[in-house]
Coordinates of C-alpha atoms in Angstrom, one line a residue:
M1 CA 123.7 135.5 70.5
T2 CA 120.6 136.2 72.7
P3 CA 117.9 133.3 72.3
A4 CA 114.6 134.0 71.4
P5 CA 112.2 135.4 74.1
G6 CA 111.0 132.5 76.0
A7 CA 113.5 130.0 74.7
P8 CA 116.1 128.7 76.9
P9 CA 119.6 129.3 76.0
S10 CA 121.5 126.5 74.2
R11 CA 124.3 124.7 76.2
A12 CA 126.9 126.1 74.0
D13 CA 125.5 129.7 75.0
R14 CA 125.4 128.6 78.7
T15 CA 129.1 127.7 78.4
D16 CA 130.3 130.8 76.5
R17 CA 128.4 133.0 78.9
T18 CA 129.9 131.3 82.2
R19 CA 133.3 131.5 80.7
A20 CA 133.0 135.0 79.7
F21 CA 131.9 135.8 83.3
H22 CA 134.7 134.1 84.7
A23 CA 137.0 136.0 82.7
L24 CA 135.5 139.4 83.6
H25 CA 137.0 138.8 87.2
H26 CA 140.4 138.5 85.8
R27 CA 140.9 141.7 83.9
D28 CA 143.1 145.0 84.7
E29 CA 139.9 147.0 85.8
P30 CA 137.3 145.6 88.3
L31 CA 133.9 144.2 86.8
L32 CA 131.1 146.8 87.9
L33 CA 128.2 144.5 88.6
P34 CA 124.8 146.5 88.6
N35 CA 122.0 144.6 90.3
A36 CA 118.7 144.3 88.8
W37 CA 115.4 143.3 90.4
D38 CA 113.3 142.3 87.5
A39 CA 113.4 141.6 83.6
A40 CA 113.0 145.3 82.7
S41 CA 115.6 146.6 85.0
A42 CA 118.2 143.9 83.8
A43 CA 117.4 144.6 80.0
A44 CA 117.9 148.3 80.6
L45 CA 121.1 147.7 82.4
A46 CA 122.3 145.4 79.7
A47 CA 121.3 147.8 76.8
A48 CA 123.5 150.6 78.6
G49 CA 126.4 148.5 77.9
F50 CA 127.4 146.9 81.3
A51 CA 129.6 143.7 80.7
A52 CA 127.4 141.4 83.2
I53 CA 124.2 142.0 85.5
G54 CA 123.4 140.6 89.1
T55 CA 120.4 140.6 90.8
T56 CA 119.3 141.7 94.2
S57 CA 117.7 139.6 96.6
L58 CA 116.4 142.5 98.6
G59 CA 114.9 144.1 95.4
V60 CA 113.2 140.7 94.4
A61 CA 111.9 140.2 97.7
A62 CA 110.6 143.5 98.6
A63 CA 108.9 143.7 95.0
L64 CA 107.0 140.7 96.6
G65 CA 106.1 142.2 100.0
E66 CA 108.6 139.8 101.5
P67 CA 111.6 140.4 103.7
D68 CA 115.0 139.7 102.4
G69 CA 117.4 136.9 103.8
Q70 CA 114.7 135.0 105.5
G71 CA 114.5 132.1 103.1
S72 CA 111.2 132.7 101.9
A73 CA 109.8 129.8 99.5
L74 CA 107.8 132.5 97.6
V75 CA 111.4 134.7 97.1
R76 CA 113.0 131.4 95.9
D77 CA 110.5 130.7 93.3
A78 CA 110.4 134.3 92.0
T79 CA 114.2 134.2 92.0
L80 CA 114.3 131.0 89.7
A81 CA 111.5 132.5 87.5
L82 CA 113.6 135.8 87.1
A83 CA 116.7 133.7 86.3
R84 CA 114.6 131.8 83.6
R85 CA 113.5 135.3 82.1
L86 CA 116.8 136.5 82.0
G87 CA 118.3 133.5 80.3
S88 CA 116.2 134.1 77.5
R89 CA 116.5 137.9 77.1
L90 CA 119.8 139.1 78.1
P91 CA 123.0 139.4 75.5
C92 CA 125.4 139.2 78.6
P93 CA 126.2 137.1 81.4
Y94 CA 124.2 137.5 84.8
T95 CA 124.6 136.3 88.1
V96 CA 121.7 135.4 90.7
D97 CA 121.7 136.5 94.5
V98 CA 120.3 133.5 96.3
E99 CA 120.6 134.6 99.9
G100 CA 122.0 131.8 101.8
G101 CA 120.3 129.4 99.9
F102 CA 116.8 130.2 100.9
G103 CA 117.1 127.9 104.2
G104 CA 117.9 124.7 102.1
G105 CA 120.4 122.0 103.1
P106 CA 123.3 120.9 100.6
E107 CA 120.8 118.8 98.5
E108 CA 118.4 121.5 98.0
V109 CA 120.7 124.3 97.4
A110 CA 122.7 122.0 94.8
E111 CA 119.2 121.5 93.2
L112 CA 118.7 125.4 93.0
A113 CA 122.3 125.9 91.5
R114 CA 121.6 123.3 88.7
E115 CA 118.2 124.9 87.9
L116 CA 120.0 128.3 87.7
A117 CA 122.7 127.1 85.6
D118 CA 120.1 125.4 83.1
A119 CA 118.3 128.6 82.8
G120 CA 121.4 130.5 81.9
A121 CA 123.0 131.8 85.0
A122 CA 126.8 132.3 85.0
G123 CA 127.0 132.4 88.7
I124 CA 125.5 133.0 92.1
N125 CA 126.1 134.8 95.5
L126 CA 125.8 132.7 98.3
E127 CA 125.8 134.5 101.7
D128 CA 126.7 133.2 105.3
G129 CA 124.9 135.7 107.3
V130 CA 121.2 135.5 108.2
P131 CA 119.5 138.9 109.4
G132 CA 117.9 138.3 113.0
R133 CA 119.4 134.9 113.3
A134 CA 119.2 134.1 117.2
G135 CA 121.6 131.8 119.0
D136 CA 125.1 131.9 118.0
G137 CA 124.8 135.4 116.2
P138 CA 124.1 136.5 112.6
L139 CA 126.7 134.1 111.0
V140 CA 126.0 130.5 109.9
P141 CA 129.2 128.1 111.1
A142 CA 131.6 128.4 108.4
G143 CA 132.1 124.5 108.0
Q144 CA 128.1 124.4 107.3
Q145 CA 128.4 127.1 104.7
A146 CA 131.3 125.3 103.1
E147 CA 129.1 122.2 102.6
L148 CA 126.7 124.2 100.7
I149 CA 129.5 125.6 98.5
R150 CA 130.6 121.9 97.9
A151 CA 127.4 120.9 97.0
V152 CA 126.9 123.8 94.4
K153 CA 130.0 123.1 92.7
A154 CA 129.2 119.3 92.5
S155 CA 125.9 120.1 90.9
A156 CA 127.0 123.0 88.6
P157 CA 130.7 122.9 88.4
G158 CA 131.0 125.8 86.0
L159 CA 128.9 128.2 88.0
Y160 CA 130.8 131.0 89.3
V161 CA 130.4 131.0 93.2
N162 CA 130.8 134.3 94.9
A163 CA 131.1 133.4 98.7
R164 CA 129.7 136.2 100.5
I165 CA 131.0 136.7 104.1
D166 CA 129.1 138.8 106.2
T167 CA 131.4 139.6 109.1
H168 CA 131.4 143.1 108.2
W169 CA 127.8 143.5 107.1
L170 CA 125.7 142.1 110.0
V171 CA 128.1 143.0 112.8
P172 CA 127.4 146.7 113.4
D173 CA 130.3 147.1 115.9
P174 CA 133.6 147.8 113.8
A175 CA 135.6 146.5 117.1
A176 CA 133.9 143.1 116.8
R177 CA 134.9 142.8 112.9
P178 CA 138.2 141.0 113.0
L179 CA 139.8 140.7 109.7
D180 CA 141.1 137.3 111.0
E181 CA 137.7 135.6 110.9
T182 CA 137.1 137.0 107.6
L183 CA 140.2 135.6 106.2
A184 CA 139.6 132.3 107.9
R185 CA 136.1 131.9 106.4
A186 CA 137.6 133.1 102.8
E187 CA 140.0 130.3 103.2
T188 CA 137.4 127.7 104.0
Y189 CA 135.0 128.7 101.5
L190 CA 137.7 128.9 98.6
S191 CA 138.9 125.3 99.8
A192 CA 135.4 124.2 99.3
G193 CA 135.3 125.4 95.6
A194 CA 134.2 129.0 95.6
D195 CA 135.6 131.1 92.8
G196 CA 135.4 134.5 94.4
V197 CA 135.0 136.1 97.8
F198 CA 132.5 138.8 98.5
V199 CA 132.8 140.9 101.7
P200 CA 130.2 143.7 101.8
G201 CA 130.2 146.5 104.3
V202 CA 134.0 146.9 104.3
A203 CA 135.2 150.4 103.5
D204 CA 138.4 150.9 105.1
E205 CA 141.3 151.0 102.4
R206 CA 143.7 149.1 104.7
A207 CA 141.4 146.5 105.3
I208 CA 140.4 146.1 101.7
A209 CA 144.2 146.0 100.8
T210 CA 144.7 143.3 103.5
L211 CA 142.0 141.3 101.9
V212 CA 143.3 141.6 98.5
A213 CA 146.8 140.6 99.5
A214 CA 145.5 137.7 101.6
V215 CA 142.7 136.3 99.4
P216 CA 143.9 134.2 96.4
A217 CA 140.7 134.8 94.5
P218 CA 139.0 137.9 93.0
L219 CA 137.6 140.1 95.8
N220 CA 134.2 141.7 95.4
I221 CA 133.1 144.8 97.3
L222 CA 129.9 146.4 97.7
Y223 CA 129.9 149.9 96.5
A224 CA 129.3 152.5 99.3
P225 CA 128.1 155.9 97.9
G226 CA 130.4 158.6 99.4
R227 CA 133.1 156.3 100.6
H228 CA 134.1 154.3 97.4
R229 CA 135.6 155.5 94.0
L230 CA 135.8 153.0 91.3
A231 CA 139.3 154.1 90.2
R232 CA 140.4 153.7 93.7
L233 CA 139.2 150.4 94.3
A234 CA 140.8 149.4 91.1
D235 CA 144.1 150.6 92.3
L236 CA 143.7 148.8 95.5
G237 CA 143.2 145.4 93.5
V238 CA 139.5 144.8 94.1
R239 CA 138.1 142.8 91.0
R240 CA 134.5 143.2 91.4
V241 CA 132.2 146.1 92.6
S242 CA 128.2 145.4 93.0
T243 CA 125.7 147.9 93.7
G244 CA 123.7 145.8 95.6
S245 CA 120.1 147.0 96.4
L246 CA 121.3 150.8 95.9
L247 CA 119.6 150.9 92.3
F248 CA 116.4 149.4 93.4
R249 CA 116.2 151.7 96.4
S250 CA 116.9 154.7 94.1
A251 CA 114.5 153.7 91.8
L252 CA 111.9 153.7 94.6
H253 CA 113.2 157.1 95.5
A254 CA 112.9 158.5 92.1
A255 CA 109.4 157.1 91.8
V256 CA 108.0 158.8 94.7
G257 CA 109.7 162.0 94.0
L258 CA 108.3 162.1 90.5
A259 CA 104.7 161.3 92.0
E260 CA 105.4 163.9 94.6
A261 CA 106.3 166.6 91.9
V262 CA 103.2 165.8 89.8
R263 CA 101.1 166.2 92.8
T264 CA 102.7 169.5 93.8
D265 CA 103.2 171.0 90.0
G266 CA 100.0 169.7 88.6
D267 CA 101.9 169.0 85.4
A268 CA 104.3 166.4 84.1
G269 CA 105.8 168.4 81.3
G270 CA 102.8 167.7 79.0
G271 CA 102.6 170.9 77.1
D272 CA 100.6 173.6 79.0
G273 CA 103.5 176.0 78.9
R274 CA 104.6 175.6 82.5
P275 CA 108.0 174.2 83.5
G276 CA 106.4 171.1 84.8
V277 CA 108.5 168.0 85.7
D278 CA 111.6 167.3 84.0
L279 CA 111.0 164.0 82.1
A280 CA 114.3 164.3 80.1
G281 CA 115.8 160.8 79.4
V282 CA 112.7 158.9 80.9
P283 CA 112.5 155.9 78.1
G284 CA 109.2 155.6 76.4
C285 CA 106.8 152.6 76.4
G286 CA 108.2 151.2 73.3
E287 CA 111.8 151.4 74.4
V288 CA 111.0 149.6 77.7
Q289 CA 109.3 146.7 75.8
R290 CA 112.2 146.3 73.3
P291 CA 114.9 143.5 73.9
A292 CA 118.1 144.8 75.3
E293 CA 120.1 144.0 72.2
Q294 CA 117.6 146.2 70.1
R295 CA 117.7 149.3 72.1

């Protein structure tokens, strides 16, 4: 049952959502996880019948005019505030993208995890890559990342920790993406308590099959338009498929396209008899403002 808007979820409700979220990773078909960037997009996706919702750190950061993956305190605060809104508004489990912990050490990341769990989040994404990181490359040492995972699990044991491995995401040269590094990091993170492994950027079916066979935990793949089909990923054994920032970027594209169409056509299908702009399916103001379970 969804709490009244503004009311935090009860302990029993948080426990039920967390258990349900874990179970969604162990079905015959993969969990298709759409990623929202605010309360309205999350509610719309929940109302469309998706079993669980994720957040996208890029969408949250970009909406604030901030870069993604740079540990911004502003983005951290906005992420926690969004998690609290979702806890009182969504009828389904949700998981929160916390970048690499927003630059915090084990104590800070553990505290964030506890706050997110108290807000009602059933899981988090915790990544080991830092875009633009100098020195030893874009990946933080695996042992350092494992410390964060252990701290999170000690602080919020029920939280589903999806350990993101950026060996295929931040390393542009395919020849420099050895699977043995990915598998070694997966083993380290799972030993630290991670519940699942997320390898964005991997698209080759042989690589995916190797990961599924070698990683003793649910494998999460980032959906790549034109390269992935959900049914095929299911056949390969993938247990979770995320959309990442795709929905947010597509929404921006659609908004600009509609504005351009209005400017060119001079009409938004408002009734002067001309074809205008196709607004079929666009929700009305009242629908957008209704709670997800009432749509």
